[in-house]
Coordinates of C-alpha atoms in Angstrom, one line a residue:
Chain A
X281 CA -85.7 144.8 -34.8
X282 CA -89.7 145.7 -34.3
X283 CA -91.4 143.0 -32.7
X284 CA -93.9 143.1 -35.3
X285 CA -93.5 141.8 -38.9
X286 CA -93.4 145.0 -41.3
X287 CA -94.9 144.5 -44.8
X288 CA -93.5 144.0 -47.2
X289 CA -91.1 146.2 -48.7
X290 CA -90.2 146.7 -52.8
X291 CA -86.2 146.5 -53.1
X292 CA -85.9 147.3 -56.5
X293 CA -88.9 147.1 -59.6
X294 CA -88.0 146.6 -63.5
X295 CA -90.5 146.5 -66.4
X296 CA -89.6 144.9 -69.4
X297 CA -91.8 144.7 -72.7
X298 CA -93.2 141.6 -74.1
X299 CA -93.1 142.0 -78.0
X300 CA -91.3 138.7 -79.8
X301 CA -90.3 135.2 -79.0
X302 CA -87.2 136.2 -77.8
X303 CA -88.7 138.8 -75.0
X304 CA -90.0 135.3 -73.5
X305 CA -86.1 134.6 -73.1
X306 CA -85.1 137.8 -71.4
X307 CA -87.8 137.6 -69.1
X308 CA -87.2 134.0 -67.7
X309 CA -83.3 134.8 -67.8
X310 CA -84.1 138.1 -65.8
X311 CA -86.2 136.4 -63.3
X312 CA -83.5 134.1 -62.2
X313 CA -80.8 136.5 -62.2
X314 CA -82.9 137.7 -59.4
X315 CA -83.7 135.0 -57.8
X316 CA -80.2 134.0 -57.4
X317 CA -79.0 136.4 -56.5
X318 CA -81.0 136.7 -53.6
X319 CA -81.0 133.4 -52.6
X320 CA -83.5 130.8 -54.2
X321 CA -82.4 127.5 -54.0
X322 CA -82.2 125.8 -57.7
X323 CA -85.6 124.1 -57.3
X324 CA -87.2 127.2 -56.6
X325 CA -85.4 129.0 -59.5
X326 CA -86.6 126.5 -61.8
X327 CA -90.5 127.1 -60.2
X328 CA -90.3 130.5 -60.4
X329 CA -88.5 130.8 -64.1
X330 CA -90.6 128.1 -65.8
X331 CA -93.8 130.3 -64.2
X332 CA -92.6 132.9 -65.5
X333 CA -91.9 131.6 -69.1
X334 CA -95.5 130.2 -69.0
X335 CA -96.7 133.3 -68.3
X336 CA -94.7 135.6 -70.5
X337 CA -95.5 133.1 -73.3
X338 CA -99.3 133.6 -73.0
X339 CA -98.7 136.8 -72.5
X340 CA -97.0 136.7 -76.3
X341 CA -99.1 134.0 -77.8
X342 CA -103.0 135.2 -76.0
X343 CA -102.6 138.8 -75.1
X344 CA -100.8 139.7 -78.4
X345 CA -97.6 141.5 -76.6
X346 CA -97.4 142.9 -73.3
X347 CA -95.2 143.3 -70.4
X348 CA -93.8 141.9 -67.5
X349 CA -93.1 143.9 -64.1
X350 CA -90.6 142.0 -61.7
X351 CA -90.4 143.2 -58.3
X352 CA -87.9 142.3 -55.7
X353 CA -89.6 142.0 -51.7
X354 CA -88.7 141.6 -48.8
X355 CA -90.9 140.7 -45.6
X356 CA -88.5 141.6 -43.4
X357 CA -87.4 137.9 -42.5
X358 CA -88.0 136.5 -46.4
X359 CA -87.4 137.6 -49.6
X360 CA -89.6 137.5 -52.2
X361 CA -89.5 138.1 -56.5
X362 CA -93.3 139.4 -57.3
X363 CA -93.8 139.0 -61.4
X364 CA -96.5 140.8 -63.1
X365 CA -98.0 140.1 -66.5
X366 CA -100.0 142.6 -68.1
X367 CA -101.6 142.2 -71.6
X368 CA -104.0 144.3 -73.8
X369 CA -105.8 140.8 -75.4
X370 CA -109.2 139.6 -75.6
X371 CA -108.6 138.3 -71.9
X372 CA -109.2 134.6 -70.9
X373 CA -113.2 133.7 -71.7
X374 CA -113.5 130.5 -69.1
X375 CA -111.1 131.4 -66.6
X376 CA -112.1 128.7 -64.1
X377 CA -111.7 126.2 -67.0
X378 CA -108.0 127.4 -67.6
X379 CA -107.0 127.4 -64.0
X380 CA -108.2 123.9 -63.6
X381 CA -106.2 123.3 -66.5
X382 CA -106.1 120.9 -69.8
X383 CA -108.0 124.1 -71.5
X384 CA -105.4 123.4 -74.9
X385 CA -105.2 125.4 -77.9
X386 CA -103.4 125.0 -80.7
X387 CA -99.9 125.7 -79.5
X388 CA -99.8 124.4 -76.0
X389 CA -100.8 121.5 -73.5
X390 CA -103.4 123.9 -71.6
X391 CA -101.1 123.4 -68.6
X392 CA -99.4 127.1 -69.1
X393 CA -102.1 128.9 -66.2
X394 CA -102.7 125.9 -63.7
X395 CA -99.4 125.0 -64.0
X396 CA -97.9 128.2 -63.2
X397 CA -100.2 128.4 -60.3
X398 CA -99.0 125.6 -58.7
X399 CA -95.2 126.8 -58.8
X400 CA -95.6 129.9 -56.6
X401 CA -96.9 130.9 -52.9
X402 CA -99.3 133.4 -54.0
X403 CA -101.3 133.7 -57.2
X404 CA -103.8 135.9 -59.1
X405 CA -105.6 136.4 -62.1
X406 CA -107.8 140.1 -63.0
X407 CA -108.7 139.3 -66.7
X408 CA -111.8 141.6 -68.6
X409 CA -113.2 140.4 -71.7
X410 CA -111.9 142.8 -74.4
X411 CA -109.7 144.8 -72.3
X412 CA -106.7 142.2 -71.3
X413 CA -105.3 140.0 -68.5
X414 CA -103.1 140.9 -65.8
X415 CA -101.6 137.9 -63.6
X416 CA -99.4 138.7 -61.0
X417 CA -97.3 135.4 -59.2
X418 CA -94.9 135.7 -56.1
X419 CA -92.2 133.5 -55.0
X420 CA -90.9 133.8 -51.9
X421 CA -87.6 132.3 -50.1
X422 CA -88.2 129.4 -47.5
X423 CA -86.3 130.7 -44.5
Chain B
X69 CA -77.4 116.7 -96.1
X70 CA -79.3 120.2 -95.6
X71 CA -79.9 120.9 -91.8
X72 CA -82.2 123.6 -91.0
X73 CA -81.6 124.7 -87.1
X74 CA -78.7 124.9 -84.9
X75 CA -78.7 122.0 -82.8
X76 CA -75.8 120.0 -84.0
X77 CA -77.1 116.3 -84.4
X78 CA -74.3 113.9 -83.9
X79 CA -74.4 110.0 -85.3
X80 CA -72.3 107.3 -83.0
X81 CA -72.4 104.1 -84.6
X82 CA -76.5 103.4 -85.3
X83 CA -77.7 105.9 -82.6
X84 CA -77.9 109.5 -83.1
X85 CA -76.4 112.0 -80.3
X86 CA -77.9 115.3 -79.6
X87 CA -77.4 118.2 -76.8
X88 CA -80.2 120.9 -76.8
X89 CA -78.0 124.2 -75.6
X90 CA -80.1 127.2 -77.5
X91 CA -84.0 127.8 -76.2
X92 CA -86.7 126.1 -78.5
X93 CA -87.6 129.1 -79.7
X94 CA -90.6 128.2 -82.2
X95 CA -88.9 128.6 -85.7
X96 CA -85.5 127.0 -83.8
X97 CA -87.8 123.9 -82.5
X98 CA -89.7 123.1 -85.9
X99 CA -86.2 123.4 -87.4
X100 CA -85.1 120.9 -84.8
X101 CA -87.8 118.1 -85.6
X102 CA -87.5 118.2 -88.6
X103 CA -83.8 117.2 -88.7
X104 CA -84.4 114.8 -86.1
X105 CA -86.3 113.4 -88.9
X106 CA -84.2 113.5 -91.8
X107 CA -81.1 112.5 -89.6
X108 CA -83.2 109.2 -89.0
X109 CA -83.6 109.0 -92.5
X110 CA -80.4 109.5 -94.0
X111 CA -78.7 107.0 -91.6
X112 CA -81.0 104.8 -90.3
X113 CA -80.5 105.0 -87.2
X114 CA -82.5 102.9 -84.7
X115 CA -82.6 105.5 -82.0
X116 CA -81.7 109.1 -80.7
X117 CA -80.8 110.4 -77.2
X118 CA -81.8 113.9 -76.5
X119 CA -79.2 115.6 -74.1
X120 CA -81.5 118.3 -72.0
X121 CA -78.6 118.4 -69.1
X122 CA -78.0 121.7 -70.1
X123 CA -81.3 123.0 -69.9
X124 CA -82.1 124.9 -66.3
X125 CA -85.5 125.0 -67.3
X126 CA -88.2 123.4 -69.1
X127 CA -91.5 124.5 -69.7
X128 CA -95.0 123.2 -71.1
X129 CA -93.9 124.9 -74.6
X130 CA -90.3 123.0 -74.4
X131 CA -92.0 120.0 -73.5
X132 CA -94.8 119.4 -75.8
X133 CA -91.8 120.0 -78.4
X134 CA -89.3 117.4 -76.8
X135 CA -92.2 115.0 -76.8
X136 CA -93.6 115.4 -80.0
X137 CA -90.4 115.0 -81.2
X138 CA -90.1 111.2 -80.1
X139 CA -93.7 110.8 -81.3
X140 CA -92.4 112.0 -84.7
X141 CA -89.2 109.5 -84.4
X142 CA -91.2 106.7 -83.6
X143 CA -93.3 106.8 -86.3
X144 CA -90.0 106.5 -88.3
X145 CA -89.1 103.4 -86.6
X146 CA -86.6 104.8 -84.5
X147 CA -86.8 105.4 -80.4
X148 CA -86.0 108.6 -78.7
X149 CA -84.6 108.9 -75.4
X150 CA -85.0 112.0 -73.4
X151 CA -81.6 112.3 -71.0
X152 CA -80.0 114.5 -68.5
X153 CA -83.2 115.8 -67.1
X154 CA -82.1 118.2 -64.3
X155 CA -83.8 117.1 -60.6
X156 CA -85.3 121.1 -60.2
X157 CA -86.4 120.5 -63.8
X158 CA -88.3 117.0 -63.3
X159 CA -89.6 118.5 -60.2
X160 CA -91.0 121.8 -62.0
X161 CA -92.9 119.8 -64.7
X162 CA -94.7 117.0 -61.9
X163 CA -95.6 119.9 -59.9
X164 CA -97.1 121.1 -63.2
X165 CA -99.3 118.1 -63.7
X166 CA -97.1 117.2 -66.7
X167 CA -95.3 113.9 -67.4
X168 CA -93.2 113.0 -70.1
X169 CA -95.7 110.5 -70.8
X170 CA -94.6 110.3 -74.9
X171 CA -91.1 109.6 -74.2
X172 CA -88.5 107.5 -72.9
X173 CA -86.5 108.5 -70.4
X174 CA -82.5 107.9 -68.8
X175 CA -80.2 109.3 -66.6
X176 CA -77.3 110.6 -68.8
X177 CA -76.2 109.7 -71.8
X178 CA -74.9 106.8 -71.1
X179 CA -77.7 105.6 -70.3
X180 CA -79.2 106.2 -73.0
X181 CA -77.2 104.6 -75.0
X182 CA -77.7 101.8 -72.9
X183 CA -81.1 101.8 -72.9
X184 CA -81.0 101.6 -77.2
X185 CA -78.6 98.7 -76.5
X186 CA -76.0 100.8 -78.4
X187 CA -73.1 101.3 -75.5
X188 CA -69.8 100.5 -76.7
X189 CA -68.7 97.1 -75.1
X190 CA -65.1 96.8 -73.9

């Protein structure tokens, strides 16, 4: 073993499209078979799914279709399940407002963005106005 | 009686029984209020207990429906309990910054049925 961490590492990367209600499904479903499997105790399953069906449903609902990337890490001592959301919609106008959360439209509590946020270690947002919005969420295992 | 959706809704004596198993897809969740609603009507129950024990997750989307849902049965006189609420699951929607503020709560079903005073005795 090198006496140094390593960075992280990409074990395995899957892309799966965003297009109906149901994709919402396969995406969650997807995410935990992963996280199981390497690991995850059930209350981080449940973090990291949930984010991950908040996510893919804005992705549905806000960015009009999209996709979701899920990547399998490893830090050398951790593993970790990176998710990315990519969508091609009029990106988030008041991003700060939404990450605060309460920012409620029509079909949700406003919660989807800060909520997600709060479920995983590391966190980020690149939305353009016109263009889309790309989040990207890991999880990573305790020990 | 016509039932839209299918999430079988079961009556025991004046309570209704029901176990959420499918996701709450949109069209699948609308279906599902709205036989909450007629189940209410047709029997007059005083109250349902909504089984979520088989749910390993619930999100914002599931829960705005689950409340709304017991909104929609109270304002038909009846009380909804929400039961079965996995500890990863409560957990998740806290950390969230969302509480099932709308809706009763138990343990299990039997609990629930307490709770609506509708628990066999003997």
């Amino acid at each position: 073993m090198p006496a140094v961490a390593f960075a992280s590492q990409t074990m395995s990367k899957e892309t799966l499209a965003i297009e109906r209600e149901e994709d919402i499904v396969q995406v969650r479903k997807r995410a935990r078979a992963l996280a199981q499997a390497r690991g995850f105790d059930a209350f981080a399953c449940a973090a990291l799914t949930t984010a991950a069906s908040e996510l893919a449903r804005n992705v549905w609902v806000h960015g009009g279709g999209g996709e979701a990337t899920l990547e399998e890490l490893s830090d050398g001592t951790r593993f970790g399940i990176r998710l990315v959301f990519r969508d091609h919609g009029p990106g988030i106008a008041d991003l700060e407002r939404a990450l605060r959360g309460g920012y409620s439209t029509a079909r949700s509590l406003g919660l989807g963005l800060s909520g997600a946020r709060r479920l995983v270690e590391d966190f980020e947002v690149d939305t353009r106005s016109g263009e889309g919005t790309c989040v990207t969420i890991t999880k990573w295992t305790r020990f | 009686m016509t039932r839209a959706g299918p999430i079988p809704i079961l009556r025991v004596a004046d309570v209704l029984l029901t176990t959420i198993h499918v996701d709450l897809q949109d069209t699948i969740a609308a279906a599902f209020q709205e036989d909450v609603l007629l189940e209410i009507e047709a029997t007059g129950a005083k109250g349902i207990v909504i089984d979520i024990s088989g749910l390993e997750e619930v999100d914002t989307h599931v829960a705005r429906i689950l409340a709304e849902t017991g909104s929609m049965a109270r304002l038909t006189g009846a009380r909804a309990v929400l039961v079965g609420m996995r500890p990863e699951v409560a957990a998740t929607l806290v950390r969230m910054g969302y509480a099932m503020g709308a809706i009763e709560t138990s343990l299990d079903v039997e609990e629930g049925f307490r709770l609506l005073g509708a628990w066999p005795k003997g």
